[in-house]
Coordinates of C-alpha atoms in Angstrom, one line a residue:
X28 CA 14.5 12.7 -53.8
X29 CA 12.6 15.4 -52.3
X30 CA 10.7 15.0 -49.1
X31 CA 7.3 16.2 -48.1
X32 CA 7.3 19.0 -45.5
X33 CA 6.1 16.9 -43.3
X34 CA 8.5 14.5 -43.6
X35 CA 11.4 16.3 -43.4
X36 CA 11.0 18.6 -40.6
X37 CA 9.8 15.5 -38.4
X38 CA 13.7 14.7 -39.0
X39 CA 14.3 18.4 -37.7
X40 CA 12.0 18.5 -34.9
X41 CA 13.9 15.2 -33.8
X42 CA 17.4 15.9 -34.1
X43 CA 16.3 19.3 -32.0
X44 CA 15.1 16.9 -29.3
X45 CA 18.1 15.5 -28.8
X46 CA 17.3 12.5 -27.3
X47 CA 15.6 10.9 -30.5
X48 CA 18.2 12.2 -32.5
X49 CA 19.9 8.7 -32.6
X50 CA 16.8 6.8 -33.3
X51 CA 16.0 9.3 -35.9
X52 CA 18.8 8.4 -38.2
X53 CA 17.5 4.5 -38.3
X54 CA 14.1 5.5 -39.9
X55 CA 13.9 9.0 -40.1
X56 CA 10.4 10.5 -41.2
X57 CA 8.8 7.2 -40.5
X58 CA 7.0 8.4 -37.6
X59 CA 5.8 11.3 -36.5
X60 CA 4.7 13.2 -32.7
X61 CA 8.7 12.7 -32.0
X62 CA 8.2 15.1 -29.0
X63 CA 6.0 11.6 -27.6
X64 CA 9.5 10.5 -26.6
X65 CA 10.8 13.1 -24.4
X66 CA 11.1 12.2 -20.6
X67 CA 8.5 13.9 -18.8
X68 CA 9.3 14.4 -15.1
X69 CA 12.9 15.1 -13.0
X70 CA 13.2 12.3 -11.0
X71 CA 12.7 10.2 -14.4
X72 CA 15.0 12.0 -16.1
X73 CA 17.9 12.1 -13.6
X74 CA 17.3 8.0 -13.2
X75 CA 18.3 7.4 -16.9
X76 CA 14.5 7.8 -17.9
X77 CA 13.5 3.9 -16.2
X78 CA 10.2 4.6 -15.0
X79 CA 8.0 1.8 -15.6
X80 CA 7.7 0.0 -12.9
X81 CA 8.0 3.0 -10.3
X82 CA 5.7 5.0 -11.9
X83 CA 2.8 5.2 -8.5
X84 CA 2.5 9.3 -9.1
X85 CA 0.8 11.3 -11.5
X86 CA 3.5 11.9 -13.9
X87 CA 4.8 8.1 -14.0
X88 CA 1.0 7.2 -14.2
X89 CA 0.1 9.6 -17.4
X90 CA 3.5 9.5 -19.0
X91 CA 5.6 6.1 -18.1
X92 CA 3.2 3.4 -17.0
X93 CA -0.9 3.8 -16.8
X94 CA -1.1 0.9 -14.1
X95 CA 0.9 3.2 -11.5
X96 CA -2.8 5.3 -11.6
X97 CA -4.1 2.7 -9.7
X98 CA -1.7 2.7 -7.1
X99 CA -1.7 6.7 -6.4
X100 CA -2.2 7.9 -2.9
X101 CA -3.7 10.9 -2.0
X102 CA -3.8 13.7 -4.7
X103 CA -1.0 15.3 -6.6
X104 CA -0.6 18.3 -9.0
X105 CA 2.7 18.6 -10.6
X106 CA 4.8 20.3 -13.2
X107 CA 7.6 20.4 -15.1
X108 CA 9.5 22.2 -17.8
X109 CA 12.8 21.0 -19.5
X110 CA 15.1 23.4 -21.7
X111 CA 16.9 21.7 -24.7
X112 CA 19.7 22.7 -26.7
X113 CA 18.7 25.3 -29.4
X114 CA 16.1 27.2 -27.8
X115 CA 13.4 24.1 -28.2
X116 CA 11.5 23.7 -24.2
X117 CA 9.1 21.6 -23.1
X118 CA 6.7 21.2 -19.9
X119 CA 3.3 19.6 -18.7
X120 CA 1.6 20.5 -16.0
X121 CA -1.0 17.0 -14.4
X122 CA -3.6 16.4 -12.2
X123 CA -4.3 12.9 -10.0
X124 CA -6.0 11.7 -7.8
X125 CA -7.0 8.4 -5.6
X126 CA -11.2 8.6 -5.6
X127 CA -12.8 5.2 -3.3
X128 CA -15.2 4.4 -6.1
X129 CA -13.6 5.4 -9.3
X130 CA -9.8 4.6 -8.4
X131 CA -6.8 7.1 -9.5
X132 CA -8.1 9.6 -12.6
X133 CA -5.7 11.7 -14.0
X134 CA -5.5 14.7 -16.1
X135 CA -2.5 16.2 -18.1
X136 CA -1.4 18.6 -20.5
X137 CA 2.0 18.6 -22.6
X138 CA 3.7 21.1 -25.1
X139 CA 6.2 21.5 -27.2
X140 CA 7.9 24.7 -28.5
X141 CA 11.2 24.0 -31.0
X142 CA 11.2 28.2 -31.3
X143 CA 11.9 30.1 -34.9
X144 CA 13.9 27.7 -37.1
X145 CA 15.3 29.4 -40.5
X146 CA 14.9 27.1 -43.5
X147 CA 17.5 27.2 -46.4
X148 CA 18.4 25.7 -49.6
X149 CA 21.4 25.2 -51.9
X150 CA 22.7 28.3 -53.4
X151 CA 23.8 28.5 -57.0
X152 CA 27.4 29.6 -55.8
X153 CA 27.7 25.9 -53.8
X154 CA 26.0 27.8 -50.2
X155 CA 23.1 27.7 -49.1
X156 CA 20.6 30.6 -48.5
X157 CA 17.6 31.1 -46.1
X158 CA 14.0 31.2 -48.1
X159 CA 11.8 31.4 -45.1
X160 CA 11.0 30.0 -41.4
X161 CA 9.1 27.7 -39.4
X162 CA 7.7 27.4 -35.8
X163 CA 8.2 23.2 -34.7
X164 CA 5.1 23.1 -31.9
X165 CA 3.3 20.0 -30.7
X166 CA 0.7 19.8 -27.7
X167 CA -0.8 17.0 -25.8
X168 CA -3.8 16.3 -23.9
X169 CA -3.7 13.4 -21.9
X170 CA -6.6 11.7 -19.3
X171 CA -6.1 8.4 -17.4
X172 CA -8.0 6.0 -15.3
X173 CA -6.7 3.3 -13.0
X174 CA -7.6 0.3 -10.6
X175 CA -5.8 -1.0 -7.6
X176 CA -7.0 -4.8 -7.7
X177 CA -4.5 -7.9 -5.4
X178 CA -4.9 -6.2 -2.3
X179 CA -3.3 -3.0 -3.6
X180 CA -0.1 -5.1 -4.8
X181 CA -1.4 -4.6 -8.3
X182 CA -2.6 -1.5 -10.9
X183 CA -3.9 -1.9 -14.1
X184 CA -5.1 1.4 -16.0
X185 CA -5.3 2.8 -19.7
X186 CA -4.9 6.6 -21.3
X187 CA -6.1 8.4 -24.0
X188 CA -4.5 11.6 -25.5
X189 CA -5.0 13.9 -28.1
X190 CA -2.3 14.9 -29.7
X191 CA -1.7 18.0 -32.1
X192 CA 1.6 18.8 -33.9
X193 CA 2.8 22.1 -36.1
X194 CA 5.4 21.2 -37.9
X195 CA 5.3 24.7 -40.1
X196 CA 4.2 27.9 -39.2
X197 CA 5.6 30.6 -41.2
X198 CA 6.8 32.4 -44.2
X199 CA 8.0 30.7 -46.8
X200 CA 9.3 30.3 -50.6
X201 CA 5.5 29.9 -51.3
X202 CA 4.2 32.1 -48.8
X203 CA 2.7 31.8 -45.2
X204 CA 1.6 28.4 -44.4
X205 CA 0.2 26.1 -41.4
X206 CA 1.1 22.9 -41.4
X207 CA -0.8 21.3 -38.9
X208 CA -2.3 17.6 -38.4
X209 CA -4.0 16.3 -35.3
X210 CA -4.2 12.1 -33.7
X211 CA -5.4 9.5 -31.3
X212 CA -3.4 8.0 -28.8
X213 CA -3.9 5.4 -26.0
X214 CA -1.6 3.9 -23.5
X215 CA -2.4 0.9 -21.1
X216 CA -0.2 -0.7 -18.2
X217 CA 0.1 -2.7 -15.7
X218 CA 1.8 -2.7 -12.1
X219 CA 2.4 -5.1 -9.6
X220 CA 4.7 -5.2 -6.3
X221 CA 5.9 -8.7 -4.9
X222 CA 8.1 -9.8 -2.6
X223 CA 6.6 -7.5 0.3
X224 CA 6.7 -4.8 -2.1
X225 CA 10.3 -5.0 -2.0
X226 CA 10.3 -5.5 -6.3
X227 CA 7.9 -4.1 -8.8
X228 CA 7.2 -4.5 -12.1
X229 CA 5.9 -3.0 -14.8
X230 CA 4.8 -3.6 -18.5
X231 CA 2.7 -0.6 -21.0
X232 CA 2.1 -0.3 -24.6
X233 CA 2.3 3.3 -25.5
X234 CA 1.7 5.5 -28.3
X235 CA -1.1 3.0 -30.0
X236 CA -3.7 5.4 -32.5
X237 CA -4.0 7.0 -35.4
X238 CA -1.9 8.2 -38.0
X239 CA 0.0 11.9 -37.9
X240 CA 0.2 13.7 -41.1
X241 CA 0.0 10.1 -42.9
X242 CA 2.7 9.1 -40.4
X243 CA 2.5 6.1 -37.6
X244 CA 3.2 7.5 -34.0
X245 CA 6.2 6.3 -32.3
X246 CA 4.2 3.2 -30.7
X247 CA 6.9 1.0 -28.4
X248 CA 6.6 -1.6 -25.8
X249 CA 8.0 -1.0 -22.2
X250 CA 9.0 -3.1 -19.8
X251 CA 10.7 -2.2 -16.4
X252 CA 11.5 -3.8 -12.8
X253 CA 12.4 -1.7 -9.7
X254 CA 13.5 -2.7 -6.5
X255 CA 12.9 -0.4 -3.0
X256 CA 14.7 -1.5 0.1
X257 CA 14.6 2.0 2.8
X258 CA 16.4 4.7 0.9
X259 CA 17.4 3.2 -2.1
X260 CA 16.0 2.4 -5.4
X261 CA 17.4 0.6 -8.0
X262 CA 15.2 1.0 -12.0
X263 CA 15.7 -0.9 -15.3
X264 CA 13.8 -0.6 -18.5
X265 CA 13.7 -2.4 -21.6
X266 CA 11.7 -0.4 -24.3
X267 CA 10.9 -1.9 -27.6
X268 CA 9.9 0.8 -30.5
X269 CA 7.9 -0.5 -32.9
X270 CA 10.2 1.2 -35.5
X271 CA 13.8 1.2 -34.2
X272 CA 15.7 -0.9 -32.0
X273 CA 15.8 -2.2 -28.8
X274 CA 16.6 0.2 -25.8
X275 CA 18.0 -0.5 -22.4
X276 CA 17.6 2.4 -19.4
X277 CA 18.6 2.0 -16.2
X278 CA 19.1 3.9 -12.7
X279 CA 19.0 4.6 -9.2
X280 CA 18.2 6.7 -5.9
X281 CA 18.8 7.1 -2.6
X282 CA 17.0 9.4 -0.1
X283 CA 19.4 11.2 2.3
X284 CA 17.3 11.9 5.7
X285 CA 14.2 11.3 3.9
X286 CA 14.8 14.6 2.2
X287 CA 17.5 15.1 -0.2
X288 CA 17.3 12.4 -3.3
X289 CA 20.8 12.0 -5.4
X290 CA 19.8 10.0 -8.6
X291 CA 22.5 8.3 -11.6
X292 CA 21.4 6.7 -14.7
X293 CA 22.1 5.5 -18.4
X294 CA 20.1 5.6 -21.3
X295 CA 21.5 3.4 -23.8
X296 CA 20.1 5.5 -26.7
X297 CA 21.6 8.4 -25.3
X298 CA 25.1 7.1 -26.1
X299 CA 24.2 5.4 -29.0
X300 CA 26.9 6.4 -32.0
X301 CA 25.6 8.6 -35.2
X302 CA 25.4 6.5 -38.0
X303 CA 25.9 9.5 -40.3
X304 CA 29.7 10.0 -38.5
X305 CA 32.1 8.4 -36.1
X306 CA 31.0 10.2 -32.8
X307 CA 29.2 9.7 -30.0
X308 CA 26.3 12.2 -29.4
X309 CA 26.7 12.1 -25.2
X310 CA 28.2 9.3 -22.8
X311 CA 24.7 8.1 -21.9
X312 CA 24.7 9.3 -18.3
X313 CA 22.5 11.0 -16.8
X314 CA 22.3 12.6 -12.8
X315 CA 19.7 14.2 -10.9
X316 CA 18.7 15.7 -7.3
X317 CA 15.4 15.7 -5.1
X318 CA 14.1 18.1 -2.4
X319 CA 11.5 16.9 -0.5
X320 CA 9.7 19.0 1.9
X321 CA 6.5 18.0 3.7
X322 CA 3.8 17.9 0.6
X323 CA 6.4 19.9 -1.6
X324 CA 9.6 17.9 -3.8
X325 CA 11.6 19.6 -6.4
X326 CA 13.1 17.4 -9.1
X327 CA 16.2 18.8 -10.9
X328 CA 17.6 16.5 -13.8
X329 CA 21.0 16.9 -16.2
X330 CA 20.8 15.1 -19.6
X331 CA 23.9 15.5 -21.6
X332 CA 23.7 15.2 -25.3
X333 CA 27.4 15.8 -26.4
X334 CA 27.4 18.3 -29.5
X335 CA 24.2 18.8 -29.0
X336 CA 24.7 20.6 -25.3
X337 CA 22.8 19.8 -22.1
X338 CA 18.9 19.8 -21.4
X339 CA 18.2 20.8 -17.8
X340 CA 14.7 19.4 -16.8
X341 CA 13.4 20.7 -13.3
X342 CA 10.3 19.5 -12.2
X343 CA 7.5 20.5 -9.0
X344 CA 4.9 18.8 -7.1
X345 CA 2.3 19.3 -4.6
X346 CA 0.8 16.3 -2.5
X347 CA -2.2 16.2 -0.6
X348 CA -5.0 14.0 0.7
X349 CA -2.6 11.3 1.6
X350 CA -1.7 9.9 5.1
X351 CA 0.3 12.5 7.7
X352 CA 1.7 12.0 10.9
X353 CA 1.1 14.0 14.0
X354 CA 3.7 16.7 12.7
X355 CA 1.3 16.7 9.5
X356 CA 4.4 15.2 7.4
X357 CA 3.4 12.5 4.6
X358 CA 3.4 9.4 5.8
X359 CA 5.7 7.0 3.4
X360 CA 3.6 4.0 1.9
X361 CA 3.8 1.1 4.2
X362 CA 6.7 -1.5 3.5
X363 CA 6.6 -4.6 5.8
X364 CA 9.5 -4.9 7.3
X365 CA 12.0 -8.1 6.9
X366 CA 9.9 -11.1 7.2
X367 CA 10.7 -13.0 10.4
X368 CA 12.4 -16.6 10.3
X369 CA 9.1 -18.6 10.5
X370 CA 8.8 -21.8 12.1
X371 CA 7.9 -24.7 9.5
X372 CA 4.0 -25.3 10.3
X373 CA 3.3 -27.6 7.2
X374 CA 5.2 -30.8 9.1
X375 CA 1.5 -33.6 9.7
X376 CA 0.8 -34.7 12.7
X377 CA 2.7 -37.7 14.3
X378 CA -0.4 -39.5 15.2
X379 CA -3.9 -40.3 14.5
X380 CA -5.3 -38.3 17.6
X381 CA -3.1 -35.5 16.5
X382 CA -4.8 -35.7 13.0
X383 CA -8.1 -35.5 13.9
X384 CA -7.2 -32.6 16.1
X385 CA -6.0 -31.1 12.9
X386 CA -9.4 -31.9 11.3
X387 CA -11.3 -30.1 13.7
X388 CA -9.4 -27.0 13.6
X389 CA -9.7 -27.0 9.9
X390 CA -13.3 -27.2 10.5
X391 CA -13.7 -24.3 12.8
X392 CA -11.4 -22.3 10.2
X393 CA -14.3 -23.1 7.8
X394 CA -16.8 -22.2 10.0
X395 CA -15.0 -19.0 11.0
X396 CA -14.8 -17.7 7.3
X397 CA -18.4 -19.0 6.4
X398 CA -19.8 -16.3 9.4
X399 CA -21.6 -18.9 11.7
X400 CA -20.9 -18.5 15.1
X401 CA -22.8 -20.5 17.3
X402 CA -21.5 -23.9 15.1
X403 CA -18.3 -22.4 15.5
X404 CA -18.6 -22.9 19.4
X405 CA -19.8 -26.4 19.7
X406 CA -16.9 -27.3 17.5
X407 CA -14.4 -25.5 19.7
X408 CA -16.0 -27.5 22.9
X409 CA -15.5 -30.4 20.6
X410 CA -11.9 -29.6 19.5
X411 CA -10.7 -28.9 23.2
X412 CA -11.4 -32.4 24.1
X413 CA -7.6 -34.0 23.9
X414 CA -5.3 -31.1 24.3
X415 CA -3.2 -31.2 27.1
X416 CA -2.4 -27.6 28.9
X417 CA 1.1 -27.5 27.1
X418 CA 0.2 -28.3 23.5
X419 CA 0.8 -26.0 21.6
X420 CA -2.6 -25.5 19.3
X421 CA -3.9 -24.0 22.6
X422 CA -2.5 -20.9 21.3
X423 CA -4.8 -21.9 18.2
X424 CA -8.0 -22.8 20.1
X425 CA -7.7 -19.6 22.2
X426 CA -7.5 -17.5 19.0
X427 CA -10.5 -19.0 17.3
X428 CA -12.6 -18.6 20.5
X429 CA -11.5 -14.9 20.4
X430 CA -12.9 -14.3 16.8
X431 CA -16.2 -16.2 17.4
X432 CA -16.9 -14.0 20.5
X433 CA -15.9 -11.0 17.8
X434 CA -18.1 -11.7 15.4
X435 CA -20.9 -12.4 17.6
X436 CA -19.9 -8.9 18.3
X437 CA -18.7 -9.5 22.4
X438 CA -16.1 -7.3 22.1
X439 CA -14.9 -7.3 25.3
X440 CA -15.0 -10.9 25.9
X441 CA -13.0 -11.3 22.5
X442 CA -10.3 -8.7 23.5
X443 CA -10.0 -11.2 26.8
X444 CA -9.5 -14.1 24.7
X445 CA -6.7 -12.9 22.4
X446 CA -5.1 -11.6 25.2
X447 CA -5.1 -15.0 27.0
X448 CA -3.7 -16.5 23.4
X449 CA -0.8 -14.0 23.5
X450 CA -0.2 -15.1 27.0
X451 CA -0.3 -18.9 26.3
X452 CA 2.4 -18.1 23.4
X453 CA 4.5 -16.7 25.6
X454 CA 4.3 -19.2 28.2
X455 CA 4.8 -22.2 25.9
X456 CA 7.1 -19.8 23.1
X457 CA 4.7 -20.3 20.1
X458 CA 5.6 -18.1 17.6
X459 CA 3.8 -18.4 14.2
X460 CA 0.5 -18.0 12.5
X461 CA -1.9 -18.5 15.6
X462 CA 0.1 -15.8 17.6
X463 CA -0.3 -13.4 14.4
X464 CA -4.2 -13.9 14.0
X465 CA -4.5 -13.3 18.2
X466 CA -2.5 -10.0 17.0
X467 CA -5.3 -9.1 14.2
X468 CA -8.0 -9.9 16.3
X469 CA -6.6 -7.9 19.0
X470 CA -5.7 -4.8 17.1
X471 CA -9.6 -5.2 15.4
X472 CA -11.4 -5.0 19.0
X473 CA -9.2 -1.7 20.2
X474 CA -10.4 -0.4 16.8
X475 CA -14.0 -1.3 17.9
X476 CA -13.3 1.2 20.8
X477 CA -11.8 3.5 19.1
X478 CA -7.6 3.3 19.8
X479 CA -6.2 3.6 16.3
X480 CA -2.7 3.8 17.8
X481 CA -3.1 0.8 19.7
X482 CA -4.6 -0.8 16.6
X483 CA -1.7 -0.3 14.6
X484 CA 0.7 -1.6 17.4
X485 CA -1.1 -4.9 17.6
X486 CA -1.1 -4.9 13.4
X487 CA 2.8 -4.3 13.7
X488 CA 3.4 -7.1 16.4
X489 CA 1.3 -9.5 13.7
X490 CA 3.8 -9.1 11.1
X491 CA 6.8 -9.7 13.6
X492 CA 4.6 -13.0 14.5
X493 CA 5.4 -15.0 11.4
X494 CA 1.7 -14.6 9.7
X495 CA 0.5 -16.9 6.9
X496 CA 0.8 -15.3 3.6
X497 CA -2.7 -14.6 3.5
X498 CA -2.8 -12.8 6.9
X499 CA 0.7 -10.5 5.8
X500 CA -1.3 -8.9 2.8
X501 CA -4.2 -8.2 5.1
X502 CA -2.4 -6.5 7.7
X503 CA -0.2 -4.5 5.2
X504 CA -3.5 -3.3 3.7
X505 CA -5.3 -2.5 7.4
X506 CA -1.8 -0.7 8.1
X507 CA -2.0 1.4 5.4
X508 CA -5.7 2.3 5.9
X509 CA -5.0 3.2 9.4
X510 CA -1.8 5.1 8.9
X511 CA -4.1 8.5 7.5
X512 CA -6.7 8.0 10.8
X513 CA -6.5 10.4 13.7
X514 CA -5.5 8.6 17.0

């Protein structure tokens, strides 16, 4: 049986990527855009191409995981180009960005070149003889829009690419010919963070359009986790291709100084064995380095692919927009630090003047939220009826008094009242949600006034003060705001 152009040098194009060469042999010619699979990105790459749920940048966001467009800070413009066994290369250069009102867009464009390939055919002698050539090209355009939503603990975002492959262009037993067939693609994604941002997760369906040539596009499922503690990051995907097997990836990375990233992974399909013989087309491992350097990082990733040689994938990107210090270096995205051993504030009251105490509080709380001062303070001359000078709610009391005199916008005589609930903590050695809200309100009012460093202190001193769930997203959020602002 004779296959269509098309058809068969999809196959070639895919064994000259390498990397799809194993999935290749399972349903070869089923799909087309095969160059859709190739890694994008060095510090991917040198990870064992797990990307999904660590994909915040512009790369990770158009090409691993749309969600991670709504999680962007800043701007970013990066490139990269990879060399593959053969002469076949590959690059993208990307645009994104973090806008207030339309959340992360993004903007990206990918090619392919598999260089002059000669095509031959059986020989009457039993050889084979070359009747022509062909020029494997493929090219991508690729725009993305996402949406930070959970208190920036979650993205959600979508892409859509055009996508245009040359499978032939050339001379050939019946003369010059272009080959050429064009498609729709779109990705979506989501991203959350939990655990204090400690773990993320990440899900996408890629590759979902049109037909290529009268071929399906290599449409998968993706699935990832990644977990961030300081300097280290540890990344697993599961991919699911619509038309092959089940994939595992996985990696990790860890900073040096804040500067100097060395990176291991394993790509399962990698080191998957050719079905067409007994070997094994690479061990599956793949490394990598980083160099960051203010706004700048360089991204340098080995693949190996066995027989098939080595593909070196080096990749560049330029931040901007995002927070700096003083020094004008990038600020890291905040990570809370280890949450402090909590006392357990859910125990009731031991008695029926203690539980109508409790009642009233939860009724200034309400009042609080709801915005109405003045009812706020005749319950708080109410509520302090009954507690002694060493009960500890006083720490309570003198916290909701401050944020009445805030909103009523008494500045001053706020700042004054959280102070005096700090102090009554640490007379009576409260530590818990009270002492964390005197923190906020604190760090709000020398805001008001306009000492951002001081602001950021109190926020600090809230999170080591055993804040309610609630109150830790809040102040991870304010931190991060304030982290760009100018003292």
């Amino acid at each position: 049986m004779r296959l269509s152009a098309r058809r068969r040098l999809s196959v070639a194009l895919a064994l000259l990527l390498g990397g799809a060469a194993p999935r290749a042999h399972a349903g070869a010619g089923t799909t087309a855009a095969e160059f859709l699979k190739v890694d994008n990105g060095g510090r991917p790459a040198g990870m064992g191409g797990a990307y999904a749920a660590a994909a915040r940048d512009v790369t990770g966001g158009l090409y691993w995981n749309p969600g991670g467009l709504g999680l962007m800070r800043g701007h970013e413009l990066a490139a990269s180009y990879n060399a593959f066994a053969g002469g076949v290369s590959q690059g993208y250069l990307a645009y994104g960005g973090r806008f207030e009102r339309l959340g992360g867009l993004a903007l990206g464009l990918s090619y392919l070149d598999a260089g002059t390939q000669t095509m031959t055919e059986p020989s009457p002698d039993g050889g084979y003889r070359t009747v022509g050539s062909f020029t494997p090209s493929a090219w991508a355009v690729s725009a993305g829009w996402g949406r930070a939503f959970l208190e920036e603990r979650a993205g959600i975002g979508v892409v859509v690419k055009e996508l245009d492959e040359t499978l032939w262009t050339g001379a050939g037993p019946q003369g010059d010919r272009d080959d050429g067939a064009s498609a729709f693609a779109l990705d979506a994604g989501v991203l959350g963070r939990f655990l204090d941002r400690h773990l993320s997760l990440g899900l996408a369906y890629q590759n979902l359009g049109t037909r290529l040539g009268g071929y399906e596009l290599p449409s998968q499922l993706r699935g990832g986790a990644a977990w961030e503690s300081g300097p280290f990051t540890g990344v697993l995907d599961i991919l699911a291709p619509a038309a092959d097997s089940l994939e595992c990836r996985l990696g990790a990375e860890y900073v040096l100084a804040k500067t100097v990233a060395l990176r291991l992974g394993f790509d399962s399909a990698l080191g998957r064995g050719d079905s067409r013989s007994s070997r094994v087309l690479s061990s599956g491992f793949t490394t990598g380095v980083g160099l960051r350097l203010s706004a700048f990082s360089f991204d340098y990733a080995l693949v190996p692919y066995g027989d098939l040689g080595q593909a070196h994938r080096a990749g560049l990107s330029w931040r901007w927009g995002a927070p700096r210090d003083a020094r004008g270096r990038l600020v890291p995205e905040p990570a809370p630090a280890p949450r402090p051993v909590c006392p357990d504030e859910s125990a009731r009251p031991a008695t029926p003047e203690d539980e109508e105490t409790e009642r009233r509080f939860r009724e200034i709380d309400r009042l609080v939220a709801a915005g109405r001062p003045l009812d706020t303070l005749r319950a708080l001359e109410y509520s302090k009826l009954g507690l002694s000078a060493d009960d500890p709610r006083q720490v309570r009391y003198l916290e909701r008094w401050g944020a009445v005199l805030y909103q009523t916008g008494n500045v001053s005589a706020a700042e004054f009242s959280f102070r005096d609930a700090l102090r009554t903590a640490a007379r009576l050695g409260v530590r818990g949600s009270a002492q964390a809200e005197a923190y906020v309100g604190l760090a709000r009012c020398r805001l008001a006034v306009g000492d951002a460093a001081g602001a950021r202190d109190m926020l600090r001193k809230a999170l080591e003060s055993c804040p309610s769930d609630r109150t830790w997203a809040t102040v991870a959020e304010e931190l991060r705001k304030l982290e760009g602002r100018k003292d």
